[in-house]
Amino acid sequence: MPSIEDLPFEILSEILSIAARLNSTDIPSYTYGLTQAQRTLQRTQTQIYLRGRTTPDLLRWHLVNNFRLVNSRWHEWALGYAMKEMYVRKWSGGERWLYKSTEEQTRSSAAAGVFPVVYQNPYASVQSTVSLLRDYPHIAQHVRRVWFSGIHQFDTSRYIFDTLGNCTNLRTAAIPWTSLRYGTEEDWKNLMSFPRLTSIELLAVDLKDSLASAELNHTNNNVLPTLDFSRIARLKIFGDSNLLPITDDDLITISRTATSLQEIHITSSTSITIKGLAALVSASRASLKLLEYKPLSDSGFTYPSSVESDPQIHFCALLSSCPKLEDVAITLPTACPELFSHHSVAWHETVRLRIAASGVCRFPTVDGNITEFNRLLESARELLAVKKDLGVEISVGKFLFDTKTRLVHGNYKSAKVASEMGWGPREHVSLKGPYGATGLYGDDDVKGEWSAISEDEFWDGMRWGFLKFDG
């Protein structure tokens, strides 16, 4: 009699996937319980706790753990399902409080209310992961994506490369930025030799002053010049740091071999300027499909840095000459009409452009700035006339220009008050915010109700001095 084992593996895999999804309705995503059970005649306060959401990789293991017991075929499938994504993190707390009984606390008034503390190794789970993948390389072969968190110091960076050592089927590695400094040439060449690794994410955070000032944490093995990024299709750099941040020089070094990038994501960084980005884009101009560059400045997202690029690089011309580039969300120190002059671009959906206020306010008169900026808007509209399904949004300071509708989104309450209600534009409801369609969040001075007014009314407000690009 035919059985489920006679099915092709693809069909069996789909059945097991459906079963795993059904299991998710029975296995709780949160861990909860009681701190201590109430005992007879004991005055112990019982508390309910909710530890938090179960991590996705642990939850996946619980969903299919029983499948492994059926036979070797199901065992292999369950390992692949559970281990395809791993989240390796330092435990957030390194201590455990032991509650004393009421009787013990009252023995000494000096010790009353003081609970002993037991040290717990915050890297215990990380070390267990390293041991598992080292001792059982077959399990490591199932790992497709690894994400590390909290492992930033020099003396713990070894855990990262020990974890990755046998994951030769890895597709994506999301690792701390310090790995570029602390990893050895052998570590990195082993990682870059994985045949299916096409995506690298470098995640940066600010560290405590004690960690940022530690001499050992300033170690730099300078391995970048020896690495080959030619097989990497996706590079993501997220966050900012007060210790050994990724800079333009690093991106220029990477660009020497990164000639096949399809996606570039650089977000929330203050140490990377348009100069470093231009090096990457130039190197992968023929293959680039997605470009996201949203850096921070000292004033946050709303006011991008006005640092000029290398005078030898005209970034507007470079951007519009990328033949496969489709998705664009970029911050530029300045912009000119040539950015939209190539009507054969592959851009689609909405192009989001942020320009530093100083990149617009380059003329001694308000009318000069209005005329120059209108040239940019009209150039964008000429492109929209050719590409009907395209949208272009241009943000300057606290304002967002929707070129297709000729509306300017922003918060105009203070401007109307400053005009003593003499300037009263017709306002439309706006669903946008300082970051486009992502809504109203961010700096306190841009929070509040946004509305949209026509470009003509916006320019009138600028001529009368009620509105300014630079705040």
mmCIF file with all atom_site columns, C-alpha atoms in Angstrom, residues 314-458:
data_model
loop_
_atom_site.group_PDB
_atom_site.id
_atom_site.type_symbol
_atom_site.label_atom_id
_atom_site.label_alt_id
_atom_site.label_comp_id
_atom_site.label_asym_id
_atom_site.label_entity_id
_atom_site.label_seq_id
_atom_site.pdbx_PDB_ins_code
_atom_site.Cartn_x
_atom_site.Cartn_y
_atom_site.Cartn_z
_atom_site.occupancy
_atom_site.B_iso_or_equiv
_atom_site.pdbx_formal_charge
_atom_site.auth_seq_id
_atom_site.auth_comp_id
_atom_site.auth_asym_id
_atom_site.auth_atom_id
_atom_site.pdbx_PDB_model_num
ATOM 1   C CA . HIS A 1 314 ? 29.094 64.133 -10.694 1.00 0.00 ? 314 HIS A CA 1
ATOM 2   C CA . PHE A 1 315 ? 26.794 61.855 -8.741  1.00 0.00 ? 315 PHE A CA 1
ATOM 3   C CA . CYS A 1 316 ? 23.611 62.961 -10.547 1.00 0.00 ? 316 CYS A CA 1
ATOM 4   C CA . ALA A 1 317 ? 25.065 61.804 -13.859 1.00 0.00 ? 317 ALA A CA 1
ATOM 5   C CA . LEU A 1 318 ? 26.433 58.617 -12.284 1.00 0.00 ? 318 LEU A CA 1
ATOM 6   C CA . LEU A 1 319 ? 23.077 57.704 -10.755 1.00 0.00 ? 319 LEU A CA 1
ATOM 7   C CA . SER A 1 320 ? 21.082 58.255 -13.917 1.00 0.00 ? 320 SER A CA 1
ATOM 8   C CA . SER A 1 321 ? 23.551 56.188 -15.961 1.00 0.00 ? 321 SER A CA 1
ATOM 9   C CA . CYS A 1 322 ? 23.062 52.920 -14.028 1.00 0.00 ? 322 CYS A CA 1
ATOM 10  C CA . PRO A 1 323 ? 21.262 50.779 -16.637 1.00 0.00 ? 323 PRO A CA 1
ATOM 11  C CA . LYS A 1 324 ? 19.582 48.275 -14.258 1.00 0.00 ? 324 LYS A CA 1
ATOM 12  C CA . LEU A 1 325 ? 18.861 50.522 -11.276 1.00 0.00 ? 325 LEU A CA 1
ATOM 13  C CA . GLU A 1 326 ? 15.171 50.227 -10.331 1.00 0.00 ? 326 GLU A CA 1
ATOM 14  C CA . ASP A 1 327 ? 14.686 51.183 -6.655  1.00 0.00 ? 327 ASP A CA 1
ATOM 15  C CA . VAL A 1 328 ? 16.167 54.475 -5.467  1.00 0.00 ? 328 VAL A CA 1
ATOM 16  C CA . ALA A 1 329 ? 15.980 56.143 -2.045  1.00 0.00 ? 329 ALA A CA 1
ATOM 17  C CA . ILE A 1 330 ? 18.969 58.427 -1.660  1.00 0.00 ? 330 ILE A CA 1
ATOM 18  C CA . THR A 1 331 ? 20.306 61.458 0.180   1.00 0.00 ? 331 THR A CA 1
ATOM 19  C CA . LEU A 1 332 ? 22.448 63.936 -1.736  1.00 0.00 ? 332 LEU A CA 1
ATOM 20  C CA . PRO A 1 333 ? 24.306 67.073 -0.620  1.00 0.00 ? 333 PRO A CA 1
ATOM 21  C CA . THR A 1 334 ? 23.133 68.762 -3.844  1.00 0.00 ? 334 THR A CA 1
ATOM 22  C CA . ALA A 1 335 ? 21.068 67.814 -6.894  1.00 0.00 ? 335 ALA A CA 1
ATOM 23  C CA . CYS A 1 336 ? 20.715 69.196 -10.394 1.00 0.00 ? 336 CYS A CA 1
ATOM 24  C CA . PRO A 1 337 ? 18.261 68.654 -13.292 1.00 0.00 ? 337 PRO A CA 1
ATOM 25  C CA . GLU A 1 338 ? 20.655 66.181 -14.938 1.00 0.00 ? 338 GLU A CA 1
ATOM 26  C CA . LEU A 1 339 ? 19.558 63.646 -12.321 1.00 0.00 ? 339 LEU A CA 1
ATOM 27  C CA . PHE A 1 340 ? 16.272 63.237 -14.236 1.00 0.00 ? 340 PHE A CA 1
ATOM 28  C CA . SER A 1 341 ? 17.545 63.958 -17.747 1.00 0.00 ? 341 SER A CA 1
ATOM 29  C CA . HIS A 1 342 ? 17.993 60.300 -18.841 1.00 0.00 ? 342 HIS A CA 1
ATOM 30  C CA . HIS A 1 343 ? 14.491 59.153 -19.784 1.00 0.00 ? 343 HIS A CA 1
ATOM 31  C CA . SER A 1 344 ? 15.646 55.590 -20.413 1.00 0.00 ? 344 SER A CA 1
ATOM 32  C CA . VAL A 1 345 ? 16.282 54.864 -16.726 1.00 0.00 ? 345 VAL A CA 1
ATOM 33  C CA . ALA A 1 346 ? 14.826 51.653 -15.266 1.00 0.00 ? 346 ALA A CA 1
ATOM 34  C CA . TRP A 1 347 ? 13.451 53.363 -12.148 1.00 0.00 ? 347 TRP A CA 1
ATOM 35  C CA . HIS A 1 348 ? 9.991  52.257 -11.035 1.00 0.00 ? 348 HIS A CA 1
ATOM 36  C CA . GLU A 1 349 ? 7.459  52.949 -8.274  1.00 0.00 ? 349 GLU A CA 1
ATOM 37  C CA . THR A 1 350 ? 8.612  55.981 -6.226  1.00 0.00 ? 350 THR A CA 1
ATOM 38  C CA . VAL A 1 351 ? 12.055 57.565 -6.311  1.00 0.00 ? 351 VAL A CA 1
ATOM 39  C CA . ARG A 1 352 ? 12.766 59.200 -2.938  1.00 0.00 ? 352 ARG A CA 1
ATOM 40  C CA . LEU A 1 353 ? 15.373 61.951 -2.909  1.00 0.00 ? 353 LEU A CA 1
ATOM 41  C CA . ARG A 1 354 ? 16.553 63.924 0.111   1.00 0.00 ? 354 ARG A CA 1
ATOM 42  C CA . ILE A 1 355 ? 18.619 67.058 -0.400  1.00 0.00 ? 355 ILE A CA 1
ATOM 43  C CA . ALA A 1 356 ? 20.470 69.055 2.232   1.00 0.00 ? 356 ALA A CA 1
ATOM 44  C CA . ALA A 1 357 ? 18.925 72.522 2.679   1.00 0.00 ? 357 ALA A CA 1
ATOM 45  C CA . SER A 1 358 ? 22.296 74.130 1.942   1.00 0.00 ? 358 SER A CA 1
ATOM 46  C CA . GLY A 1 359 ? 22.343 72.231 -1.345  1.00 0.00 ? 359 GLY A CA 1
ATOM 47  C CA . VAL A 1 360 ? 19.273 74.190 -2.425  1.00 0.00 ? 360 VAL A CA 1
ATOM 48  C CA . CYS A 1 361 ? 20.003 77.554 -0.786  1.00 0.00 ? 361 CYS A CA 1
ATOM 49  C CA . ARG A 1 362 ? 22.988 78.425 -2.960  1.00 0.00 ? 362 ARG A CA 1
ATOM 50  C CA . PHE A 1 363 ? 21.800 81.786 -4.280  1.00 0.00 ? 363 PHE A CA 1
ATOM 51  C CA . PRO A 1 364 ? 21.837 85.172 -2.509  1.00 0.00 ? 364 PRO A CA 1
ATOM 52  C CA . THR A 1 365 ? 18.147 85.798 -3.192  1.00 0.00 ? 365 THR A CA 1
ATOM 53  C CA . VAL A 1 366 ? 15.055 83.774 -2.406  1.00 0.00 ? 366 VAL A CA 1
ATOM 54  C CA . ASP A 1 367 ? 13.854 84.087 -5.998  1.00 0.00 ? 367 ASP A CA 1
ATOM 55  C CA . GLY A 1 368 ? 17.162 82.607 -7.190  1.00 0.00 ? 368 GLY A CA 1
ATOM 56  C CA . ASN A 1 369 ? 16.694 79.541 -5.019  1.00 0.00 ? 369 ASN A CA 1
ATOM 57  C CA . ILE A 1 370 ? 13.074 79.160 -6.118  1.00 0.00 ? 370 ILE A CA 1
ATOM 58  C CA . THR A 1 371 ? 14.018 79.368 -9.787  1.00 0.00 ? 371 THR A CA 1
ATOM 59  C CA . GLU A 1 372 ? 16.835 76.825 -9.423  1.00 0.00 ? 372 GLU A CA 1
ATOM 60  C CA . PHE A 1 373 ? 14.725 74.370 -7.434  1.00 0.00 ? 373 PHE A CA 1
ATOM 61  C CA . ASN A 1 374 ? 11.861 74.706 -9.925  1.00 0.00 ? 374 ASN A CA 1
ATOM 62  C CA . ARG A 1 375 ? 14.249 73.614 -12.663 1.00 0.00 ? 375 ARG A CA 1
ATOM 63  C CA . LEU A 1 376 ? 14.855 70.408 -10.704 1.00 0.00 ? 376 LEU A CA 1
ATOM 64  C CA . LEU A 1 377 ? 11.111 69.861 -10.229 1.00 0.00 ? 377 LEU A CA 1
ATOM 65  C CA . GLU A 1 378 ? 10.332 70.457 -13.904 1.00 0.00 ? 378 GLU A CA 1
ATOM 66  C CA . SER A 1 379 ? 13.110 68.076 -14.942 1.00 0.00 ? 379 SER A CA 1
ATOM 67  C CA . ALA A 1 380 ? 11.523 65.413 -12.731 1.00 0.00 ? 380 ALA A CA 1
ATOM 68  C CA . ARG A 1 381 ? 8.092  66.083 -14.256 1.00 0.00 ? 381 ARG A CA 1
ATOM 69  C CA . GLU A 1 382 ? 9.484  65.717 -17.768 1.00 0.00 ? 382 GLU A CA 1
ATOM 70  C CA . LEU A 1 383 ? 10.700 62.256 -16.750 1.00 0.00 ? 383 LEU A CA 1
ATOM 71  C CA . LEU A 1 384 ? 7.272  61.442 -15.272 1.00 0.00 ? 384 LEU A CA 1
ATOM 72  C CA . ALA A 1 385 ? 5.635  62.373 -18.555 1.00 0.00 ? 385 ALA A CA 1
ATOM 73  C CA . VAL A 1 386 ? 7.627  59.588 -20.209 1.00 0.00 ? 386 VAL A CA 1
ATOM 74  C CA . LYS A 1 387 ? 7.403  57.031 -17.378 1.00 0.00 ? 387 LYS A CA 1
ATOM 75  C CA . LYS A 1 388 ? 3.754  57.160 -16.349 1.00 0.00 ? 388 LYS A CA 1
ATOM 76  C CA . ASP A 1 389 ? 4.054  54.608 -13.540 1.00 0.00 ? 389 ASP A CA 1
ATOM 77  C CA . LEU A 1 390 ? 6.902  56.454 -11.792 1.00 0.00 ? 390 LEU A CA 1
ATOM 78  C CA . GLY A 1 391 ? 6.674  58.820 -8.821  1.00 0.00 ? 391 GLY A CA 1
ATOM 79  C CA . VAL A 1 392 ? 9.291  61.247 -7.502  1.00 0.00 ? 392 VAL A CA 1
ATOM 80  C CA . GLU A 1 393 ? 9.357  62.634 -3.964  1.00 0.00 ? 393 GLU A CA 1
ATOM 81  C CA . ILE A 1 394 ? 11.972 65.240 -3.031  1.00 0.00 ? 394 ILE A CA 1
ATOM 82  C CA . SER A 1 395 ? 12.538 66.096 0.646   1.00 0.00 ? 395 SER A CA 1
ATOM 83  C CA . VAL A 1 396 ? 14.281 69.289 1.712   1.00 0.00 ? 396 VAL A CA 1
ATOM 84  C CA . GLY A 1 397 ? 14.467 70.010 5.425   1.00 0.00 ? 397 GLY A CA 1
ATOM 85  C CA . LYS A 1 398 ? 10.968 69.702 6.867   1.00 0.00 ? 398 LYS A CA 1
ATOM 86  C CA . PHE A 1 399 ? 9.184  69.666 3.521   1.00 0.00 ? 399 PHE A CA 1
ATOM 87  C CA . LEU A 1 400 ? 8.386  66.955 1.004   1.00 0.00 ? 400 LEU A CA 1
ATOM 88  C CA . PHE A 1 401 ? 7.646  67.782 -2.645  1.00 0.00 ? 401 PHE A CA 1
ATOM 89  C CA . ASP A 1 402 ? 5.399  65.359 -4.535  1.00 0.00 ? 402 ASP A CA 1
ATOM 90  C CA . THR A 1 403 ? 6.296  66.255 -8.096  1.00 0.00 ? 403 THR A CA 1
ATOM 91  C CA . LYS A 1 404 ? 3.400  64.410 -9.708  1.00 0.00 ? 404 LYS A CA 1
ATOM 92  C CA . THR A 1 405 ? 0.649  66.171 -7.740  1.00 0.00 ? 405 THR A CA 1
ATOM 93  C CA . ARG A 1 406 ? 2.535  69.512 -7.424  1.00 0.00 ? 406 ARG A CA 1
ATOM 94  C CA . LEU A 1 407 ? 1.862  69.451 -3.687  1.00 0.00 ? 407 LEU A CA 1
ATOM 95  C CA . VAL A 1 408 ? 4.277  70.237 -0.857  1.00 0.00 ? 408 VAL A CA 1
ATOM 96  C CA . HIS A 1 409 ? 3.765  68.292 2.371   1.00 0.00 ? 409 HIS A CA 1
ATOM 97  C CA . GLY A 1 410 ? 4.774  69.757 5.712   1.00 0.00 ? 410 GLY A CA 1
ATOM 98  C CA . ASN A 1 411 ? 3.669  71.308 8.987   1.00 0.00 ? 411 ASN A CA 1
ATOM 99  C CA . TYR A 1 412 ? 2.568  74.884 8.332   1.00 0.00 ? 412 TYR A CA 1
ATOM 100 C CA . LYS A 1 413 ? 1.103  75.813 11.704  1.00 0.00 ? 413 LYS A CA 1
ATOM 101 C CA . SER A 1 414 ? 4.039  77.930 12.902  1.00 0.00 ? 414 SER A CA 1
ATOM 102 C CA . ALA A 1 415 ? 4.308  79.669 9.507   1.00 0.00 ? 415 ALA A CA 1
ATOM 103 C CA . LYS A 1 416 ? 0.651  80.713 9.659   1.00 0.00 ? 416 LYS A CA 1
ATOM 104 C CA . VAL A 1 417 ? 1.106  81.999 13.187  1.00 0.00 ? 417 VAL A CA 1
ATOM 105 C CA . ALA A 1 418 ? 4.202  83.977 12.136  1.00 0.00 ? 418 ALA A CA 1
ATOM 106 C CA . SER A 1 419 ? 2.195  85.575 9.331   1.00 0.00 ? 419 SER A CA 1
ATOM 107 C CA . GLU A 1 420 ? -0.504 86.538 11.850  1.00 0.00 ? 420 GLU A CA 1
ATOM 108 C CA . MET A 1 421 ? -2.825 84.523 9.642   1.00 0.00 ? 421 MET A CA 1
ATOM 109 C CA . GLY A 1 422 ? -2.080 86.816 6.704   1.00 0.00 ? 422 GLY A CA 1
ATOM 110 C CA . TRP A 1 423 ? -0.754 83.842 4.738   1.00 0.00 ? 423 TRP A CA 1
ATOM 111 C CA . GLY A 1 424 ? -3.461 81.213 4.587   1.00 0.00 ? 424 GLY A CA 1
ATOM 112 C CA . PRO A 1 425 ? -2.829 78.518 1.984   1.00 0.00 ? 425 PRO A CA 1
ATOM 113 C CA . ARG A 1 426 ? -5.473 75.993 1.086   1.00 0.00 ? 426 ARG A CA 1
ATOM 114 C CA . GLU A 1 427 ? -4.479 72.850 2.961   1.00 0.00 ? 427 GLU A CA 1
ATOM 115 C CA . HIS A 1 428 ? -5.170 69.254 1.942   1.00 0.00 ? 428 HIS A CA 1
ATOM 116 C CA . VAL A 1 429 ? -4.987 66.156 4.129   1.00 0.00 ? 429 VAL A CA 1
ATOM 117 C CA . SER A 1 430 ? -1.522 64.565 4.073   1.00 0.00 ? 430 SER A CA 1
ATOM 118 C CA . LEU A 1 431 ? -0.711 60.971 4.889   1.00 0.00 ? 431 LEU A CA 1
ATOM 119 C CA . LYS A 1 432 ? 3.024  61.545 4.555   1.00 0.00 ? 432 LYS A CA 1
ATOM 120 C CA . GLY A 1 433 ? 5.668  62.549 7.046   1.00 0.00 ? 433 GLY A CA 1
ATOM 121 C CA . PRO A 1 434 ? 9.321  63.636 7.274   1.00 0.00 ? 434 PRO A CA 1
ATOM 122 C CA . TYR A 1 435 ? 10.386 60.285 5.813   1.00 0.00 ? 435 TYR A CA 1
ATOM 123 C CA . GLY A 1 436 ? 7.822  59.983 3.041   1.00 0.00 ? 436 GLY A CA 1
ATOM 124 C CA . ALA A 1 437 ? 5.064  57.416 3.380   1.00 0.00 ? 437 ALA A CA 1
ATOM 125 C CA . THR A 1 438 ? 6.471  56.134 6.699   1.00 0.00 ? 438 THR A CA 1
ATOM 126 C CA . GLY A 1 439 ? 4.432  58.716 8.569   1.00 0.00 ? 439 GLY A CA 1
ATOM 127 C CA . LEU A 1 440 ? 4.925  61.214 11.353  1.00 0.00 ? 440 LEU A CA 1
ATOM 128 C CA . TYR A 1 441 ? 7.814  60.230 13.591  1.00 0.00 ? 441 TYR A CA 1
ATOM 129 C CA . GLY A 1 442 ? 11.311 61.434 14.292  1.00 0.00 ? 442 GLY A CA 1
ATOM 130 C CA . ASP A 1 443 ? 12.594 64.726 15.653  1.00 0.00 ? 443 ASP A CA 1
ATOM 131 C CA . ASP A 1 444 ? 10.302 66.555 18.049  1.00 0.00 ? 444 ASP A CA 1
ATOM 132 C CA . ASP A 1 445 ? 10.238 69.730 15.973  1.00 0.00 ? 445 ASP A CA 1
ATOM 133 C CA . VAL A 1 446 ? 8.747  67.944 12.960  1.00 0.00 ? 446 VAL A CA 1
ATOM 134 C CA . LYS A 1 447 ? 6.139  65.962 14.814  1.00 0.00 ? 447 LYS A CA 1
ATOM 135 C CA . GLY A 1 448 ? 2.555  67.021 14.537  1.00 0.00 ? 448 GLY A CA 1
ATOM 136 C CA . GLU A 1 449 ? -0.108 67.248 11.949  1.00 0.00 ? 449 GLU A CA 1
ATOM 137 C CA . TRP A 1 450 ? 1.104  67.454 8.373   1.00 0.00 ? 450 TRP A CA 1
ATOM 138 C CA . SER A 1 451 ? -0.862 68.922 5.508   1.00 0.00 ? 451 SER A CA 1
ATOM 139 C CA . ALA A 1 452 ? -0.235 69.548 1.809   1.00 0.00 ? 452 ALA A CA 1
ATOM 140 C CA . ILE A 1 453 ? -0.379 72.850 -0.064  1.00 0.00 ? 453 ILE A CA 1
ATOM 141 C CA . SER A 1 454 ? 0.249  73.779 -3.687  1.00 0.00 ? 454 SER A CA 1
ATOM 142 C CA . GLU A 1 455 ? 3.738  74.651 -4.871  1.00 0.00 ? 455 GLU A CA 1
ATOM 143 C CA . ASP A 1 456 ? 2.657  78.195 -5.822  1.00 0.00 ? 456 ASP A CA 1
ATOM 144 C CA . GLU A 1 457 ? 1.365  78.861 -2.314  1.00 0.00 ? 457 GLU A CA 1
ATOM 145 C CA . PHE A 1 458 ? 4.532  77.344 -0.861  1.00 0.00 ? 458 PHE A CA 1
#
